[in-house]
mmCIF file of C-alpha atoms in Angstrom:
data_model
loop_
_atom_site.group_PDB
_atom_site.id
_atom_site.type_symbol
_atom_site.label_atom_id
_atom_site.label_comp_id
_atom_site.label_asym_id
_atom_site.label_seq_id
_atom_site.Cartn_x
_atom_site.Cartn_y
_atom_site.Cartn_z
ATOM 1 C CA UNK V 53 160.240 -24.992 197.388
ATOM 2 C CA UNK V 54 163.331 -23.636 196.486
ATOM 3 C CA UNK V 55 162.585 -21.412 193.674
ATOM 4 C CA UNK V 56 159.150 -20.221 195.762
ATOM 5 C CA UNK V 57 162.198 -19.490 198.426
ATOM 6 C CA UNK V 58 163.779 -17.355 195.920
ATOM 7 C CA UNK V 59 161.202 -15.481 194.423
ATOM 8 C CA UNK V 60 160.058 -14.103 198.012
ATOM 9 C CA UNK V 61 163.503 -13.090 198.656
ATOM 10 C CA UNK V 62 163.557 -10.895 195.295
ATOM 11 C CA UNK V 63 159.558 -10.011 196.179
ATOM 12 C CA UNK V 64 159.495 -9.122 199.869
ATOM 13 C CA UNK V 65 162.588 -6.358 199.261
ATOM 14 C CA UNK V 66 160.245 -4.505 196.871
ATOM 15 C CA UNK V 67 157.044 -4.464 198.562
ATOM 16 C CA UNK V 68 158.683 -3.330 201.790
ATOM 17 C CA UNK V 69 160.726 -0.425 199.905
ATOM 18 C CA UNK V 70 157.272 0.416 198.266
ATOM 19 C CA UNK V 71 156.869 4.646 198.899
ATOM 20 C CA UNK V 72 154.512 6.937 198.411
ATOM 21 C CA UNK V 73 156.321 10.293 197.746
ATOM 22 C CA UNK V 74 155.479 14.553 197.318
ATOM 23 C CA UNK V 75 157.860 17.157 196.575
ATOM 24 C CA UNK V 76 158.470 20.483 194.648
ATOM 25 C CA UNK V 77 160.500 21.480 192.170
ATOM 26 C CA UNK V 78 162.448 24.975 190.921
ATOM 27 C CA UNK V 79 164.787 25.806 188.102
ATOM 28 C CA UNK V 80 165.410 27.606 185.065
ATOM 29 C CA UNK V 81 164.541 26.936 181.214
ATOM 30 C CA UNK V 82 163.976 28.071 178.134
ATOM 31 C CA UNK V 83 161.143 28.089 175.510
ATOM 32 C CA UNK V 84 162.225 28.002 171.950
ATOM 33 C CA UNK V 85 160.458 27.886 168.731
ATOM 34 C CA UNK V 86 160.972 24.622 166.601
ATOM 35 C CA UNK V 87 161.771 25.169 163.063
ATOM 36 C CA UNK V 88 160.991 29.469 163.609
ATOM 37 C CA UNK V 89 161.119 31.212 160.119
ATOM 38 C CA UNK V 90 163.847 34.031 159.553
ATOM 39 C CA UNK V 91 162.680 37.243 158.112
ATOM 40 C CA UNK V 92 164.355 40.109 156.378
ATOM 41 C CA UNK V 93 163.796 43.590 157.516
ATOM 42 C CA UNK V 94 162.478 43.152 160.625
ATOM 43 C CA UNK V 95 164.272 42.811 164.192
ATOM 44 C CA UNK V 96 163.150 40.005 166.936
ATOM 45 C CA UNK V 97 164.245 40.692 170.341
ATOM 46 C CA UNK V 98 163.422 37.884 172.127
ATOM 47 C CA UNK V 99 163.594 36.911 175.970
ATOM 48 C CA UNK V 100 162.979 32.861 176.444
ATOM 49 C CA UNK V 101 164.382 32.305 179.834
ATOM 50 C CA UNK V 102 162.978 32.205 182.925
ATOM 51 C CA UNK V 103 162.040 30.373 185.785
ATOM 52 C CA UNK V 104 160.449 27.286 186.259
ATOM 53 C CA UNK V 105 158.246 25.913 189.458
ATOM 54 C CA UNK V 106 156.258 23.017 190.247
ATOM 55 C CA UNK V 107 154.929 20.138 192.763
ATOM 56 C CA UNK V 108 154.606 16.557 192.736
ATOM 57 C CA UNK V 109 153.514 13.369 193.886
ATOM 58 C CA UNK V 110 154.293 9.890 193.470
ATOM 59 C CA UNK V 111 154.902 6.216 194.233
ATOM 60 C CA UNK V 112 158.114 4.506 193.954
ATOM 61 C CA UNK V 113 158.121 0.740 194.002
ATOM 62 C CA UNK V 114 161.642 -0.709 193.659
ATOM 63 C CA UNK V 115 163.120 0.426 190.501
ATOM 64 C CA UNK V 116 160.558 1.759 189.142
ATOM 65 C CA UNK V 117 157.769 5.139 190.109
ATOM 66 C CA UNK V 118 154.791 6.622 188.691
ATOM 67 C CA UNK V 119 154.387 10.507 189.227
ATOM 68 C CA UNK V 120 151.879 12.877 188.801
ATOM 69 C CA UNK V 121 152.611 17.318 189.018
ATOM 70 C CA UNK V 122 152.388 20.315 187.899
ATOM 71 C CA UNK V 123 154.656 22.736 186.399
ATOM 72 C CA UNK V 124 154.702 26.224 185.275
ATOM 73 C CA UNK V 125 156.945 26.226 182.106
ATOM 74 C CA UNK V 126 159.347 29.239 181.234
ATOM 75 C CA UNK V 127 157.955 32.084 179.577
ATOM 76 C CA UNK V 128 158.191 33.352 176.070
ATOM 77 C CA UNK V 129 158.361 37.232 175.701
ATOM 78 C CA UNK V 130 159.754 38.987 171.826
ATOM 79 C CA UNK V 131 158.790 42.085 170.083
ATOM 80 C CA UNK V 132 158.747 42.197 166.612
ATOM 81 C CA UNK V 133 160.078 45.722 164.946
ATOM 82 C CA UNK V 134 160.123 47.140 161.741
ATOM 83 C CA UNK V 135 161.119 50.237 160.224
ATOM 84 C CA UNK V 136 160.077 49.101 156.427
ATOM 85 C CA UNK V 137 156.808 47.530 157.130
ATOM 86 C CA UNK V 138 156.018 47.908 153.314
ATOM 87 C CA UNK V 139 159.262 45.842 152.079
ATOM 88 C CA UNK V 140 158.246 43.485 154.787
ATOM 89 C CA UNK V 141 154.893 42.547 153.647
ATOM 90 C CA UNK V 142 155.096 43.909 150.175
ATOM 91 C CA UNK V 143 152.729 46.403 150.154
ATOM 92 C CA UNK V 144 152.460 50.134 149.305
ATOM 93 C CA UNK V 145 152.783 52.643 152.283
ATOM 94 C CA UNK V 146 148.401 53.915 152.805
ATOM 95 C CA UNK V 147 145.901 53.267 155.152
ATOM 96 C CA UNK V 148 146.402 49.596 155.112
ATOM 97 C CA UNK V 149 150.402 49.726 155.157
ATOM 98 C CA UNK V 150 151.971 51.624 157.260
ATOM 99 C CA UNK V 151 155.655 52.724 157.261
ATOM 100 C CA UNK V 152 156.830 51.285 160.812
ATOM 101 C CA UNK V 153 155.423 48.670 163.046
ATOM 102 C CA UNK V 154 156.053 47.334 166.734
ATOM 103 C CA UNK V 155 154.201 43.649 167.837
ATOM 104 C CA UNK V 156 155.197 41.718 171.379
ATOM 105 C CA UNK V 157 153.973 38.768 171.924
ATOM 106 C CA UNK V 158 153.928 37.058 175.254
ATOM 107 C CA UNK V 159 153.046 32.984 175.523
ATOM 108 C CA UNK V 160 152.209 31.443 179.017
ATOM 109 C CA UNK V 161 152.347 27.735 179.745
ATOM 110 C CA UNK V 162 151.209 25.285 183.000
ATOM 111 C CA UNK V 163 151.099 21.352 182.562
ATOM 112 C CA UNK V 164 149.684 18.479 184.121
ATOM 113 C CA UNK V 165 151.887 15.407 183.397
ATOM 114 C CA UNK V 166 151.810 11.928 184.459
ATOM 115 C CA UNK V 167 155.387 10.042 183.766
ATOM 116 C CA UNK V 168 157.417 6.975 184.546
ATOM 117 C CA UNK V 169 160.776 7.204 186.180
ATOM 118 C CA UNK V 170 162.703 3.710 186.001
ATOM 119 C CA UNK V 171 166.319 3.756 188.189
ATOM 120 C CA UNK V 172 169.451 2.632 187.929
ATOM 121 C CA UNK V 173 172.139 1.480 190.962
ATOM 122 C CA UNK V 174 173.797 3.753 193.200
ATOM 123 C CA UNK V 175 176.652 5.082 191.959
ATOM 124 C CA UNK V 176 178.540 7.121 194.825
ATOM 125 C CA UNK V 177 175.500 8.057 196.699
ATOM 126 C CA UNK V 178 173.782 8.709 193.450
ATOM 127 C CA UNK V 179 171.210 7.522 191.767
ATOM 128 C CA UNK V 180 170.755 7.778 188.387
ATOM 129 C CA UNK V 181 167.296 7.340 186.467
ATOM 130 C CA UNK V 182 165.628 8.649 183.606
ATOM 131 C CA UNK V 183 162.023 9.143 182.707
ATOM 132 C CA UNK V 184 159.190 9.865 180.276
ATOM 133 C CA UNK V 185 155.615 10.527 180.511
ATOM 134 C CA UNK V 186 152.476 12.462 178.665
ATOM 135 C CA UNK V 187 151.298 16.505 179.817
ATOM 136 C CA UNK V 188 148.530 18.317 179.243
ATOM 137 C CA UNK V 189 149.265 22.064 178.935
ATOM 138 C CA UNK V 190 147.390 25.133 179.217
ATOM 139 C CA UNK V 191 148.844 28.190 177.610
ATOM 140 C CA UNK V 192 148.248 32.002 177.049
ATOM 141 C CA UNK V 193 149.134 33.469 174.152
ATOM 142 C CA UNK V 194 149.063 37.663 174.214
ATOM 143 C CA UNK V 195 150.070 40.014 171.023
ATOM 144 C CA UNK V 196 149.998 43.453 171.163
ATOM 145 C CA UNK V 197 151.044 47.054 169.475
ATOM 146 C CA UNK V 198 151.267 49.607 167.142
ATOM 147 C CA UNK V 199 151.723 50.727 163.936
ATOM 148 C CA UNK V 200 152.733 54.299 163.320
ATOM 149 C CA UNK V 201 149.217 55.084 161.747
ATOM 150 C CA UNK V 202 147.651 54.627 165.232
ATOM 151 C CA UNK V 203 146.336 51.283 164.439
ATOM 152 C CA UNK V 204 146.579 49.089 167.583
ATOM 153 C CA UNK V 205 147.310 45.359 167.708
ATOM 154 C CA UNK V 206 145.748 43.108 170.719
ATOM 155 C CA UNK V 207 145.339 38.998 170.038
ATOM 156 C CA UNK V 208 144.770 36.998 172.798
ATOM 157 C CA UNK V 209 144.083 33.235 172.633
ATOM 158 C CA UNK V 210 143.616 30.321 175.865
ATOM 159 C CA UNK V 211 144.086 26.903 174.172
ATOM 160 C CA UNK V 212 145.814 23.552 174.955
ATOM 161 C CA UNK V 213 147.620 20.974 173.714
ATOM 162 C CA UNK V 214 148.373 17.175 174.451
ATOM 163 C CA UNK V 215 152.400 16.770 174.708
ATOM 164 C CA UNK V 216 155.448 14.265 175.044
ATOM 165 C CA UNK V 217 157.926 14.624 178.174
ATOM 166 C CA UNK V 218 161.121 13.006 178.701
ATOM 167 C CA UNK V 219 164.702 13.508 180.680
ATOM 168 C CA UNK V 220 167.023 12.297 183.313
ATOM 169 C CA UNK V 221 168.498 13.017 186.168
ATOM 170 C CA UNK V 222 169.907 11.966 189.853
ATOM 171 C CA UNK V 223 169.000 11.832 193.121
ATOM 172 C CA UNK V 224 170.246 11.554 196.220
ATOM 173 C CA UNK V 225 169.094 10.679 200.394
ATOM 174 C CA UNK V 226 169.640 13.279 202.104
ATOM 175 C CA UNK V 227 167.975 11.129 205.485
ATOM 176 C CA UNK V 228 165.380 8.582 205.941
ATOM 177 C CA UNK V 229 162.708 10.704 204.408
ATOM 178 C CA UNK V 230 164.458 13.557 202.573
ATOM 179 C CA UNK V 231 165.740 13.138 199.010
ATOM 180 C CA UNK V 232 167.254 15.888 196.582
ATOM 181 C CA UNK V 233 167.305 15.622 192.785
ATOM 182 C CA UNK V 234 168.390 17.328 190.012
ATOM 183 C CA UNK V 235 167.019 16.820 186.345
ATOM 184 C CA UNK V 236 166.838 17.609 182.762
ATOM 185 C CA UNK V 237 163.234 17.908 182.058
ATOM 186 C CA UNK V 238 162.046 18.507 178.152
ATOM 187 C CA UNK V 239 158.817 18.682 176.991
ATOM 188 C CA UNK V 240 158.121 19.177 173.141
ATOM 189 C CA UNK V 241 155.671 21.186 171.421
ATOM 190 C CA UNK V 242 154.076 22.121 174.415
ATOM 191 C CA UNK V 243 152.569 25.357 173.062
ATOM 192 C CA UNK V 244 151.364 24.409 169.395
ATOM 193 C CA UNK V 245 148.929 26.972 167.462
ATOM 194 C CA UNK V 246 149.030 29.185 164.335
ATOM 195 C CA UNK V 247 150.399 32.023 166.292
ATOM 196 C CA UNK V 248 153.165 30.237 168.537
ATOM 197 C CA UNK V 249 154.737 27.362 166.181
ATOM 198 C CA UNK V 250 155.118 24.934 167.593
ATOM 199 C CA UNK V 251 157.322 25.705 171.721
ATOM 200 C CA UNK V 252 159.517 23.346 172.887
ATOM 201 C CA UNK V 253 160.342 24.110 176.872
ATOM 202 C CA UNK V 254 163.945 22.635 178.110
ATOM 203 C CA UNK V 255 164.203 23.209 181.490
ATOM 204 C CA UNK V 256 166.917 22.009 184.401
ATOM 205 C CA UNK V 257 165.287 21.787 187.773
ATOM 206 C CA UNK V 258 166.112 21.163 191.368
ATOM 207 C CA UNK V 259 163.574 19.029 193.732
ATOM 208 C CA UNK V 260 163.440 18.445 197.449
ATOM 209 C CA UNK V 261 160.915 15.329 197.732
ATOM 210 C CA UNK V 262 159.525 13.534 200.784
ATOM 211 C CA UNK V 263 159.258 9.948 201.360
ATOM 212 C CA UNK V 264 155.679 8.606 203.434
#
C-alpha cells in the first residue's frame, strides 16, 4: 500500500502538469557549406545570413515534450566570378571557353520536423533543456548568369532531403500560460544535392509559446 502510495504521488504531479502547447518562433542563422572546395582564380562572394521564422505545436508531459513545426531556414545567396575562365577550367579561350564568367546561385529551404525536448530543473527562473528530432526539408536551388560570349546560365532544381536536428536552449514563464524561450537550433545537411554540397543551417531563435 505504501509503495502504490508513492507511485501516485510521483504519477498524479505529471498527469496534472500534462500541456498541450503552440507558439512561433524568429531569429537569425546561417547556412554554410560542409566540407566546400577552394578554388583558384575565381572570387565567391557569398551572403549566408538571414532570418529565420517558424510555428509550432506540442505536448509537454513532465520533463519531457514532443513537438511538431515548421521553419523557414536562412537563405544561401553567392556569385561566383571569374576573370580567367580558361585557367579556371583549363580550357582554350573559343566558343566553348570564354574569357570571363559571372554565376549566382540562390538555395531556399522550409522543414517539417518532429523532435523531443527533455528538461532539466529550474535554475533561477530558468529552465534549461535540450532537444533532438528528424525534418523533412524542401529546398530551391536557382543558378544563373553570364559569360562574356552572351551565353546565359539558368539551373533550377525543387528536391528534398530527410535530415538530423538537434540544440538547446531555456525557457522561461512569463504567466500562467505565456512562456519565452531562446535556443540554439542546428540542423545538418539540410540541403544535400550535386549542386549545393551538402548545407548545414545554424540558427539562434526566439519563441513566445502558449500553454492550453
Amino acid at each position: 500500500m505504501k509503495h502504490i502510495i508513492a507511485i501516485s504521488a510521483l504519477v498524479l504531479p505529471l498527469a496534472a502538469s500534462a500541456q498541450p502547447y503552440i507558439g512561433g518562433t524568429i531569429g537569425h542563422g546561417s547556412t554554410i557549406a560542409d566540407g566546400a572546395p577552394q578554388y583558384s582564380r575565381i572570387s565567391v562572394d557569398r551572403k549566408q545570413d538571414s532570418m529565420a521564422v517558424g510555428l509550432f505545436a506540442g505536448y509537454r508531459r513532465g520533463w519531457f515534450a514532443v513537438e511538431g513545426g515548421f521553419i523557414v531556414l536562412p537563405e544561401y545567396h553567392a556569385t561566383a566570378s571569374t576573370n580567367d575562365y580558361p585557367a579556371y577550367k583549363g580550357c582554350t579561350v573559343g566558343p566553348n571557353c570564354p574569357q570571363t564568367a559571372s554565376v549566382t546561385q540562390d538555395i531556399f529551404s522550409r522543414a517539417l520536423y518532429l523532435r523531443g525536448n527533455a528538461y532539466l530543473p529550474r535554475v533561477f527562473g530558468m529552465e534549461p533543456y535540450a532537444f533532438a528530432g528528424i525534418a523533412k526539408t524542401f529546398n530551391y536551388n536557382h543558378e544563373y548568369g553570364e559569360y562574356d560570349c552572351g551565353e546565359k546560365v539558368d539551373f533550377k532544381v525543387n528536391f528534398q532531403n530527410t535530415a538530423g536536428l538537434y540544440g538547446v536552449g531555456i525557457q522561461s514563464n512569463i504567466n500562467q500560460k505565456l512562456s519565452a524561450r531562446l535556443e540554439y537550433f542546428e540542423m545538418p545537411k539540410h540541403a544535400d544535392e550535386e549542386h549545393t554540397l551538402q548545407r548545414t543551417a545554424r540558427m539562434v531563435i526566439a519563441s513566445v509559446g502558449y500553454s492550453f
